[in-house]
Coordinates of N, CA and C in Angstrom, one line a residue:
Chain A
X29 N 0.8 -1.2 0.0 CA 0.0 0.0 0.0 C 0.9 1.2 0.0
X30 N 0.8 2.3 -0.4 CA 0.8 3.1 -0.9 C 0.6 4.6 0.2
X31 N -0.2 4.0 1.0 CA -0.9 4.6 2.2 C 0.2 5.7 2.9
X32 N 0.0 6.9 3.5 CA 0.6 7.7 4.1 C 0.6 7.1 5.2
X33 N 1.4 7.9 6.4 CA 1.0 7.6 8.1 C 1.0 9.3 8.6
X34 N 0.0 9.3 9.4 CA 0.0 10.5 10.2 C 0.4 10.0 11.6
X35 N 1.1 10.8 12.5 CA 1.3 11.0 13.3 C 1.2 11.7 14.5
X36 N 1.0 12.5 15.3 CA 0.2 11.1 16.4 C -1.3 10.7 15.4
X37 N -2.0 9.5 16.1 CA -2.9 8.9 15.8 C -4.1 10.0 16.7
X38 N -3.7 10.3 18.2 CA -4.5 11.2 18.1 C -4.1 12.4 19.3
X39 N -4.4 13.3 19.6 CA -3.6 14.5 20.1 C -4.6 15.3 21.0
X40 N -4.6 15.4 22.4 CA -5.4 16.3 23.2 C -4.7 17.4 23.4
X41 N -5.6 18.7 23.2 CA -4.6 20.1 23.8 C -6.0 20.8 24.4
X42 N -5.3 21.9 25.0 CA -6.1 22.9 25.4 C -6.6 24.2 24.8
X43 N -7.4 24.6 24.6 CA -7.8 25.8 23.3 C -6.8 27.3 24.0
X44 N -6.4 27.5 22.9 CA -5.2 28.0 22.9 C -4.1 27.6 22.2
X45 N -3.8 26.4 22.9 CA -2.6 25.8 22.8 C -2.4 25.6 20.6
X46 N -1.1 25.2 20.5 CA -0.7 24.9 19.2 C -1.0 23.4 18.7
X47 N -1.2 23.1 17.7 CA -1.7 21.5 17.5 C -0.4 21.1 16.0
X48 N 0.5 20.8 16.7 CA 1.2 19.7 15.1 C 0.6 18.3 14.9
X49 N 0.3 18.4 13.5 CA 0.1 16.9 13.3 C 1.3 16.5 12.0
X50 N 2.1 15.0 11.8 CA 2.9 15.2 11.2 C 2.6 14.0 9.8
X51 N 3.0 14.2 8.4 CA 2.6 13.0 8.0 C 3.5 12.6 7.0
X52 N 3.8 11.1 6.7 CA 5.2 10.7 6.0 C 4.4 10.1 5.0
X53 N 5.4 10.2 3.8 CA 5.0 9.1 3.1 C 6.2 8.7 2.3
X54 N 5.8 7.7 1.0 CA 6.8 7.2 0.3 C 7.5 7.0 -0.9
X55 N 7.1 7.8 -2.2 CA 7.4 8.1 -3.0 C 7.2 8.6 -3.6
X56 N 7.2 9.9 -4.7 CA 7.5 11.3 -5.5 C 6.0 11.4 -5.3
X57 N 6.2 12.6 -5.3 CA 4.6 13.3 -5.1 C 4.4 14.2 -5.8
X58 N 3.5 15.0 -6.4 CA 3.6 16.4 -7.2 C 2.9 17.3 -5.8
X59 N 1.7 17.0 -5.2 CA 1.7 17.8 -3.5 C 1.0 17.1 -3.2
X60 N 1.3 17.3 -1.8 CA 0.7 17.1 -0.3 C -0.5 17.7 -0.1
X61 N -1.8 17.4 0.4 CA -3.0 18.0 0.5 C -3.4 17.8 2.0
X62 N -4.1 18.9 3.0 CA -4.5 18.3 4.0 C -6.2 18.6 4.0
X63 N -6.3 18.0 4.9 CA -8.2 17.4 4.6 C -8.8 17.4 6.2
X64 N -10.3 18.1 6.5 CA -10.5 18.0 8.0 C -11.8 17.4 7.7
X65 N -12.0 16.5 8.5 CA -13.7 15.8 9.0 C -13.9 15.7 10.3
X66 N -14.9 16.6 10.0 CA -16.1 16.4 11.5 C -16.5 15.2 11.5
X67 N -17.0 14.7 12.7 CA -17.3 13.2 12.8 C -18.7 12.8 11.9
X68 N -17.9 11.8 10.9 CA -18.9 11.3 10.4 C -19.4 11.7 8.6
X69 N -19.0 13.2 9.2 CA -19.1 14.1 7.6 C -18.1 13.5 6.5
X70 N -18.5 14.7 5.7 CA -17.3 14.4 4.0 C -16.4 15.7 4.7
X71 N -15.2 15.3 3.7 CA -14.0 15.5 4.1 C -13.5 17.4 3.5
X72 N -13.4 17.7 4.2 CA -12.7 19.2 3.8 C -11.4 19.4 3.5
X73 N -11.9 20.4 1.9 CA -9.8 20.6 1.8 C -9.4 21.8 2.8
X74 N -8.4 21.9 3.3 CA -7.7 23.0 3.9 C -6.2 23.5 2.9
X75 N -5.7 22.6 2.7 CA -4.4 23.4 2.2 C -3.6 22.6 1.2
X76 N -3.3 22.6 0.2 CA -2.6 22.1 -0.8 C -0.8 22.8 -0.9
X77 N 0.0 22.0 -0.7 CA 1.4 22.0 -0.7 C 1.9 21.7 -2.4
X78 N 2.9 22.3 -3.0 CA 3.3 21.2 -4.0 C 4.6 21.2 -3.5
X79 N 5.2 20.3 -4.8 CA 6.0 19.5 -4.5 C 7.6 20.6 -4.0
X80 N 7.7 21.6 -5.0 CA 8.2 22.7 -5.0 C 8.6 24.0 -4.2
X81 N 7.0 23.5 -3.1 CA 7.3 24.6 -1.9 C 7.7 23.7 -0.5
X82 N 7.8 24.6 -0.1 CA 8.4 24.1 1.7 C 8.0 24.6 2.7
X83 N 6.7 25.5 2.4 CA 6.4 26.2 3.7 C 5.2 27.1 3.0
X84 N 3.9 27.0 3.5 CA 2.7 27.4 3.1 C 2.0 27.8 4.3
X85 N 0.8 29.0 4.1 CA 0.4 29.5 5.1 C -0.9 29.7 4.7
X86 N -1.8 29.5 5.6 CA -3.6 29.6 5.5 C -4.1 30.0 6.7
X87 N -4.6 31.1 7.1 CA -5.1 31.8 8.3 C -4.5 31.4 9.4
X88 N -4.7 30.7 10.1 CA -3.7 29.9 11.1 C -3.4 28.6 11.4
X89 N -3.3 28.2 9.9 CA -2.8 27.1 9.6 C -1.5 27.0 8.7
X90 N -0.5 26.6 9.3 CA 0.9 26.5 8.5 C 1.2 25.2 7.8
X91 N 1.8 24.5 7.1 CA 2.0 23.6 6.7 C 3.0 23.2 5.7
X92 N 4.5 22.3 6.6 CA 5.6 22.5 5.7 C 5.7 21.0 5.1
X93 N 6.3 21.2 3.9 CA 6.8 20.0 3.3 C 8.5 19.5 3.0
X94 N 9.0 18.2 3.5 CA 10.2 18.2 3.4 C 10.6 16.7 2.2
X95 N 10.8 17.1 1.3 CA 10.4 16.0 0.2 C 11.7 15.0 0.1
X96 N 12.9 15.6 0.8 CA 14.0 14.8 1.4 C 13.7 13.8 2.3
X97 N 13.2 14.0 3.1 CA 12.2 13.1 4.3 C 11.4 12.9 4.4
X98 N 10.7 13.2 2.6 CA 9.1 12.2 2.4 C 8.2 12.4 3.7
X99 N 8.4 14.0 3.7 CA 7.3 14.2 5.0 C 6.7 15.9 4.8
X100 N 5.7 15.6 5.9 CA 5.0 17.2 6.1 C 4.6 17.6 7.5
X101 N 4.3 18.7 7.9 CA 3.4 18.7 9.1 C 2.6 20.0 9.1
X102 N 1.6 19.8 9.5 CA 0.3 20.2 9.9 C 0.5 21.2 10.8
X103 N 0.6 22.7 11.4 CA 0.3 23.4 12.6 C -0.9 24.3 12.6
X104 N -1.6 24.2 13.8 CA -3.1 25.0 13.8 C -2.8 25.7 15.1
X105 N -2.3 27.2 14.7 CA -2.1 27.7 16.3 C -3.2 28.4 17.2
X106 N -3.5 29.0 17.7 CA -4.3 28.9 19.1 C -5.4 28.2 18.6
X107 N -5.4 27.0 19.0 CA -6.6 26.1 18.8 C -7.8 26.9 19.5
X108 N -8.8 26.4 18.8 CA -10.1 26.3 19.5 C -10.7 25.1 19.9
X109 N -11.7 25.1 20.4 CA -12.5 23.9 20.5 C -13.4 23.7 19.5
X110 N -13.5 24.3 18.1 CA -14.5 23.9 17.1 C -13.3 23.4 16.0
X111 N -12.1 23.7 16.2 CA -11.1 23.0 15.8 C -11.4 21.3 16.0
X112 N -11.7 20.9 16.9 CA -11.8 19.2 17.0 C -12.4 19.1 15.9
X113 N -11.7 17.9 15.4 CA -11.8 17.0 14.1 C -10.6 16.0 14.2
X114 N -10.9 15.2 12.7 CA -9.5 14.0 12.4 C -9.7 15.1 10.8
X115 N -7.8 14.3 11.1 CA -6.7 15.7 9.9 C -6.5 14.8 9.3
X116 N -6.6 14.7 7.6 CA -5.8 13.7 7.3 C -4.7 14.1 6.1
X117 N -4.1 13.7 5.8 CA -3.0 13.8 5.0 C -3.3 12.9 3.7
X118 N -2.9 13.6 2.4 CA -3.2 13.2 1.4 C -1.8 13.7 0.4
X119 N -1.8 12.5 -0.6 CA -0.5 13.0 -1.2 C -1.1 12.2 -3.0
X120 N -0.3 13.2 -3.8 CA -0.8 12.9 -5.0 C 0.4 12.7 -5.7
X121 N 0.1 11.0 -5.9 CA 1.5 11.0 -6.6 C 1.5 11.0 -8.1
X122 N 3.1 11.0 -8.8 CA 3.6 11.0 -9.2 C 3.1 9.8 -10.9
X123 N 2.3 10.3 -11.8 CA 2.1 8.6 -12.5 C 2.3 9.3 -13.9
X124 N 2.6 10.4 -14.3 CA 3.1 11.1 -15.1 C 2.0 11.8 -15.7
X125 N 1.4 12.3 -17.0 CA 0.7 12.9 -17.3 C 0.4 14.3 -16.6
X126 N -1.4 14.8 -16.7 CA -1.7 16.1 -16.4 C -2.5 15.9 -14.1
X127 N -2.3 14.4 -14.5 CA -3.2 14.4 -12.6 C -2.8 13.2 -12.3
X128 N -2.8 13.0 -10.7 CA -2.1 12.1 -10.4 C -3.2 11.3 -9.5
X129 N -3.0 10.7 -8.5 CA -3.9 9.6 -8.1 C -3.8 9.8 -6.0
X130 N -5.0 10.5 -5.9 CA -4.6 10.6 -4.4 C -4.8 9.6 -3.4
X131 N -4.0 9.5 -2.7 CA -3.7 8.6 -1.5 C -4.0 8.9 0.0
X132 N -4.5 8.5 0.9 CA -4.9 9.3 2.2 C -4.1 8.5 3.3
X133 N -3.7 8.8 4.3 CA -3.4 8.6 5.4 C -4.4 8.1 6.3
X134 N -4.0 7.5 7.4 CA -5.0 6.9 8.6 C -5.6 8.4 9.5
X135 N -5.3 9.3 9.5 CA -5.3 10.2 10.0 C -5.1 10.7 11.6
X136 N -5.5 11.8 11.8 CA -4.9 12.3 13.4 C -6.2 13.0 14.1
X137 N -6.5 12.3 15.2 CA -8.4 12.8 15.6 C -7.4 13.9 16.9
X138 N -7.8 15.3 16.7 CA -7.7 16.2 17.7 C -8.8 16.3 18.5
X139 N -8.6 16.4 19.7 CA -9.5 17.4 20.7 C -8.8 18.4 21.1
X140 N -9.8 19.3 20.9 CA -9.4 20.9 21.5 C -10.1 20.6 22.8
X141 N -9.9 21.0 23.9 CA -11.2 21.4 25.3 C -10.8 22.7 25.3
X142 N -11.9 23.0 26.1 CA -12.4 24.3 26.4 C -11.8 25.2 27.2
Chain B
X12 N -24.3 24.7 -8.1 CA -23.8 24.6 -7.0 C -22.8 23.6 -7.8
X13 N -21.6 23.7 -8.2 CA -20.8 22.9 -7.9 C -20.2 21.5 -6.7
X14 N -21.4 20.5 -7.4 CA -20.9 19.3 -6.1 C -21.0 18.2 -6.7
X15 N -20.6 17.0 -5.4 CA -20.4 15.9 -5.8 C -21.7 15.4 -5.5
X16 N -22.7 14.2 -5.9 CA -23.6 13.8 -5.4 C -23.4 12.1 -5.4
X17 N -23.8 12.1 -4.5 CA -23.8 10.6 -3.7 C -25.1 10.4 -3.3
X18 N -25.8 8.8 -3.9 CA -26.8 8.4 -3.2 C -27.2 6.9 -3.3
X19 N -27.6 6.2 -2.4 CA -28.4 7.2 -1.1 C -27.3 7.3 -0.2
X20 N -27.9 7.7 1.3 CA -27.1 8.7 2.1 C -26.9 7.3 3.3
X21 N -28.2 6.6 3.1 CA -27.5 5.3 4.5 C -28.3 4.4 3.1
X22 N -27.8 2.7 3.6 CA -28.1 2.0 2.9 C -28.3 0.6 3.6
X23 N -29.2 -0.2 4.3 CA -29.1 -1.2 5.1 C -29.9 -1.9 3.8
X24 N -28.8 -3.5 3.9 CA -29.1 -4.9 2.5 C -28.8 -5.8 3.3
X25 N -28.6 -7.2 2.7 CA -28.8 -8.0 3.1 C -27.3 -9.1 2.3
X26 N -27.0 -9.9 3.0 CA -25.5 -10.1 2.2 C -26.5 -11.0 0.7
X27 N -25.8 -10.9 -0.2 CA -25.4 -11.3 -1.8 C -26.6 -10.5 -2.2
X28 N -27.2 -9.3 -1.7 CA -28.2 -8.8 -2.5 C -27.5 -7.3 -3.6
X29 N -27.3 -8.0 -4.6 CA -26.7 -6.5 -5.1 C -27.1 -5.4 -5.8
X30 N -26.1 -4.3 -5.1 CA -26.3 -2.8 -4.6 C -25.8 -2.0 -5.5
X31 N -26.1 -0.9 -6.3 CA -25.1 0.3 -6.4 C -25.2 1.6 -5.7
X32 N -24.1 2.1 -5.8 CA -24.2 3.4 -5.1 C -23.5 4.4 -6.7
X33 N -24.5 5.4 -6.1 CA -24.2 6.2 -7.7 C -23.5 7.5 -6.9
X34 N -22.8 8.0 -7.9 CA -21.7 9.3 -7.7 C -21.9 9.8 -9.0
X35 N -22.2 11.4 -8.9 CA -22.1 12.3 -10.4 C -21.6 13.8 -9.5
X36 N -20.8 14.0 -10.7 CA -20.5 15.4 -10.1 C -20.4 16.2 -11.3
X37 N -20.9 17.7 -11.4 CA -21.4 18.3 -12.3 C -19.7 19.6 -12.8
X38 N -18.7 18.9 -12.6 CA -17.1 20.4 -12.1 C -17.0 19.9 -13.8
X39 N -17.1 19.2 -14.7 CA -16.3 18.4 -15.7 C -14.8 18.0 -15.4
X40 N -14.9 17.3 -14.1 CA -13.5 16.5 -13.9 C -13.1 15.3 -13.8
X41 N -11.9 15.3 -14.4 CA -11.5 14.1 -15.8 C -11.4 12.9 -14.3
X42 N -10.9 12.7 -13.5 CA -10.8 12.4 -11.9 C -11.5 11.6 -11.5
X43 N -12.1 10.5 -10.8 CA -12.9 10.4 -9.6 C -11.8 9.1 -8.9
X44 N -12.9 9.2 -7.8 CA -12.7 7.8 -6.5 C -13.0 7.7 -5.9
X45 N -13.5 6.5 -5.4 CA -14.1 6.0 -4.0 C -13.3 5.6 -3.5
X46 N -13.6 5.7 -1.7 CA -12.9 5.3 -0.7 C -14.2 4.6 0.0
X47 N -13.5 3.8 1.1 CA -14.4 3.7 2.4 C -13.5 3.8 3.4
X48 N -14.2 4.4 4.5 CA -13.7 4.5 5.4 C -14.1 3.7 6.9
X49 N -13.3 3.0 7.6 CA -13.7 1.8 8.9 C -12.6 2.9 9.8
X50 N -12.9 2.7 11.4 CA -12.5 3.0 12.3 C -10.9 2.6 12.2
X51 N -10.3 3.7 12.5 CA -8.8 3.3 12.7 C -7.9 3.0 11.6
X52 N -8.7 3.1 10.1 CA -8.0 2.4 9.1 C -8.3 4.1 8.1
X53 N -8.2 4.6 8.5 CA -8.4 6.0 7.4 C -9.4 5.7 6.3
X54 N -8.9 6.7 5.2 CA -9.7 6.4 4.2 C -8.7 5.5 3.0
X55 N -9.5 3.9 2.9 CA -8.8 3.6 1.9 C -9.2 3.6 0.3
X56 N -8.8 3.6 -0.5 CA -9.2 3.9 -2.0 C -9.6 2.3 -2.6
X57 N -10.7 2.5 -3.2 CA -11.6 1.1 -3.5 C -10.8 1.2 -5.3
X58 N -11.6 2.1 -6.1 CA -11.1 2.3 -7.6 C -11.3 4.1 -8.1
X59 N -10.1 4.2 -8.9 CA -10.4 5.8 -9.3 C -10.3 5.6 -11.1
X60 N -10.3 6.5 -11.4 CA -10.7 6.6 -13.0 C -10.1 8.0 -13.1
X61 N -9.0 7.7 -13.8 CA -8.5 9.4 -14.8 C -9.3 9.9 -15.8
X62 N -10.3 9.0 -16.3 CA -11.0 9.6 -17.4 C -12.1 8.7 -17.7
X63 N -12.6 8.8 -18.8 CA -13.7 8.1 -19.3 C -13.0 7.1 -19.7
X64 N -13.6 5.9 -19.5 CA -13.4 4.2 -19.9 C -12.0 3.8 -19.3
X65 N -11.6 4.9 -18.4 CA -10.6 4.4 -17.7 C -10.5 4.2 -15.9
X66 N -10.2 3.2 -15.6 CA -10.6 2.4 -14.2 C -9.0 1.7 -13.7
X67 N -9.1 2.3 -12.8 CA -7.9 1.2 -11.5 C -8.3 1.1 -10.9
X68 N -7.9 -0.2 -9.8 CA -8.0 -0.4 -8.8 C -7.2 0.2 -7.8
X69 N -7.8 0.4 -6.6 CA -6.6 1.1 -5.7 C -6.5 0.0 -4.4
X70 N -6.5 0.3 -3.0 CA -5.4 -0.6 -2.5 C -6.7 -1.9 -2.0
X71 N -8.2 -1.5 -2.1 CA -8.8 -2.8 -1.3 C -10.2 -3.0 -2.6
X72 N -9.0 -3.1 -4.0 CA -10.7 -3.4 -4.7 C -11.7 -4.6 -4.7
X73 N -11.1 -5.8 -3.9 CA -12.1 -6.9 -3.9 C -13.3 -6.7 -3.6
X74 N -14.0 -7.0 -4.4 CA -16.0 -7.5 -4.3 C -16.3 -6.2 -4.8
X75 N -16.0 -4.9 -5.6 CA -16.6 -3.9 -6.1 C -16.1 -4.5 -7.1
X76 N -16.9 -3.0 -8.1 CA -16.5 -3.0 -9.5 C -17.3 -1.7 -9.1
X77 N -16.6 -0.9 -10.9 CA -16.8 0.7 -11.1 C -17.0 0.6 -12.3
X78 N -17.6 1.7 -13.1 CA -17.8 1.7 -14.8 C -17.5 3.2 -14.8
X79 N -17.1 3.8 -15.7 CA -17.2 5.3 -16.0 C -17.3 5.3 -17.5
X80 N -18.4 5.4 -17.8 CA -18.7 5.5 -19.4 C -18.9 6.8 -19.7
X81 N -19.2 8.1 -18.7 CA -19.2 9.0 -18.9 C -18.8 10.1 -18.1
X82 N -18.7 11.3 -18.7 CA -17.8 12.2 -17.8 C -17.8 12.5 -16.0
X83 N -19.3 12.2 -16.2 CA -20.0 12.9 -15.0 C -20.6 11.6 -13.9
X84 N -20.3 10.4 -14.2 CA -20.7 9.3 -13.7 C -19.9 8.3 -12.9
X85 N -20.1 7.6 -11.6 CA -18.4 7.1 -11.5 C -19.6 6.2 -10.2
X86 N -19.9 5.0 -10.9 CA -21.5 4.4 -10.2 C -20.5 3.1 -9.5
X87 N -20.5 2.8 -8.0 CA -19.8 1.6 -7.2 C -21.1 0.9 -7.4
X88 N -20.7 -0.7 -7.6 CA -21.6 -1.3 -7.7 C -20.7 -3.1 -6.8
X89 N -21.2 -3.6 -6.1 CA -21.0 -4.7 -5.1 C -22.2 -5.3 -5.4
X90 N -21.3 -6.5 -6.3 CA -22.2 -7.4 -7.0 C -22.9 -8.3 -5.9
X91 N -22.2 -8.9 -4.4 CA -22.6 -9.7 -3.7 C -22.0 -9.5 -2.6
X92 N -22.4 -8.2 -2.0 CA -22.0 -8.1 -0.8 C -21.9 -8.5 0.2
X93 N -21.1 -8.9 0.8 CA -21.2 -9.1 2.4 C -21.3 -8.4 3.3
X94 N -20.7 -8.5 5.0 CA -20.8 -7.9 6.3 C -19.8 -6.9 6.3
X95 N -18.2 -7.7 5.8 CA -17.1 -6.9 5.9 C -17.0 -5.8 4.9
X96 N -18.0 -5.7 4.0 CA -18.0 -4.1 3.3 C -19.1 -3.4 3.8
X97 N -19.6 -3.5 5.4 CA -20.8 -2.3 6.2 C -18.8 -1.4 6.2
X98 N -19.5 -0.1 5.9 CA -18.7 0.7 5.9 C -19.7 2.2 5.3
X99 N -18.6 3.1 5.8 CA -19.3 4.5 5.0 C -18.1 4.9 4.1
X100 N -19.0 5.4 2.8 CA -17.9 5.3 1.4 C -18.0 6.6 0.9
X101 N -16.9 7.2 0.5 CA -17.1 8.4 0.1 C -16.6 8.2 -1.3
X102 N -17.3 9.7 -2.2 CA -16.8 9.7 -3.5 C -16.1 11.0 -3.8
X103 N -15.3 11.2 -5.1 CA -14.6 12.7 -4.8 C -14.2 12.5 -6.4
X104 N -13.6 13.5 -6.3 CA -13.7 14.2 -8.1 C -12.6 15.5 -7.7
X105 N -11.7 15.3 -9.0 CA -10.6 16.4 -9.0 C -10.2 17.0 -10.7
X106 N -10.3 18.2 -10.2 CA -9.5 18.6 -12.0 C -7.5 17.9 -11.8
X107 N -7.1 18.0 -12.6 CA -5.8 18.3 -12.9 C -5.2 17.7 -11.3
X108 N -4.0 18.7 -10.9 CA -3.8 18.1 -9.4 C -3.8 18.8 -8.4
X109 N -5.5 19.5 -8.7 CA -6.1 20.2 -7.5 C -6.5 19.4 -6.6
X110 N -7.5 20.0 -5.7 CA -8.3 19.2 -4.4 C -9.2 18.5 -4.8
X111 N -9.3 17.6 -3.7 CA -10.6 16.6 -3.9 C -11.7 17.3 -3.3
X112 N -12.6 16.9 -4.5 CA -14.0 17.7 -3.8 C -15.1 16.3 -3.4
X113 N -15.5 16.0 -2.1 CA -16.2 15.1 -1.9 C -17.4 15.3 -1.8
X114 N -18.3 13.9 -2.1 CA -19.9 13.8 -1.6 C -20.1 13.8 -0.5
X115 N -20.8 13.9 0.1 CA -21.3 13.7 1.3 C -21.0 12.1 2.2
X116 N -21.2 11.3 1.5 CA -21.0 9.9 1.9 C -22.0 9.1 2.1
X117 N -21.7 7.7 2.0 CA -23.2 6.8 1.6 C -22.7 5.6 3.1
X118 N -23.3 5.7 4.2 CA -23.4 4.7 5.3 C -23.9 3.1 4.7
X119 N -23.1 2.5 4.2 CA -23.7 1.1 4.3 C -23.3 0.0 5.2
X120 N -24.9 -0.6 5.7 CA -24.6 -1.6 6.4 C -25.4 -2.9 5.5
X121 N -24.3 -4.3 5.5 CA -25.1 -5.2 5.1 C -25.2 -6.7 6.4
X122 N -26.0 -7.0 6.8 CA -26.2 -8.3 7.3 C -26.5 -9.0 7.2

């Protein structure tokens, strides 16, 4: 499989606090995508990396990619509590042509408390 | 409204009774795939399609099959279902190598 891994599997903080979630994978990618679901729901895009950049920014969500280390991570700083969700990591690889074939990770279930 | 449509939304059958779940999305993207998703196992990829009359399998295709005969169509069909595919299955659709835009998702349970 093909499959990413995120890391931690799952992460408690306090609202406020900073949330990293980290995610590896295994071979050439054109980018990295991260994705949030409420329990139960369909899945939301948040932030698309390519393969090219190293460091991407979305209101207060950061998200770097190290394509040396076939990895990424996730930062959501002063969490909230409507923040809780599972993150997942998605990577689109590499099969040549104009689009590639995305892959998802097991993902990372946050709680924020109050 | 630009979306994906998935139906139906829950689906309780019976095992070898077979089911389709239909997926259309109206973006014209060359793209689709299903996943399901089970506790603790993420989302894994059942079959995606680059294009019209084009189909792979991705990492758990046993007991489905997919058709895409047309642009907008990308229909899971589980000729003889069992217990071990109750799962909730999502569908999604991409241009080029933008984001996945997903349906809502189809809950199926079979016993």
């Amino acid at each position: 499989s093909q499959q990413g891994e995120e890391d931690p599997q799952a992460l408690s903080i306090q609202e406020g606090e900073n949330a990293t979630m980290n995610c590896s994978y295994k071979t050439s990618i054109n980018n990295l995508q991260w994705y949030r679901q409420n329990s139960g729901r369909g899945l939301v895009h948040l932030i698309l990396i390519r393969s090219n950049e190293r460091e991407k920014h979305s209101g207060r969500l950061r998200v770097t990619l190290d394509t040396s280390k076939k990895s990424s991570s996730l930062l959501i700083t002063a969490s909230r509590a409507a923040d809780t969700a599972s993150y997942f990591c998605a990577t689109d690889f590499v099969y040549g042509g104009s689009q590639g074939n995305l892959i998802f990770g097991k993902g990372t279930k946050l709680s924020v408390k109050p | 409204e630009a979306q994906v449509t998935q139906n139906p939304r829950y689906l309780i059958t019976v095992t070898g009774k077979k089911l389709t779940v239909t997926c259309s999305q109206n973006m014209n993207h060359e793209y689709m795939s299903w996943y399901r998703q089970d506790p603790g196992l993420g989302l894994r990829q059942i079959y995606y399609s680059m294009n019209v009359e084009v189909t792979d399998k991705g990492d758990v295709p046993e007991g489905y099959k997919v058709s895409r005969k047309e642009k907008r169509n990308f229909p899971l069909i589980l000729e003889s279902p069992s217990p071990n595919q109750t799962s909730l299955y999502f569908c999604a659709s991409k241009l080029g190598w933008g984001a996945l835009h997903f349906g809502n998702g189809t809950r199926l349970t079979v016993t």
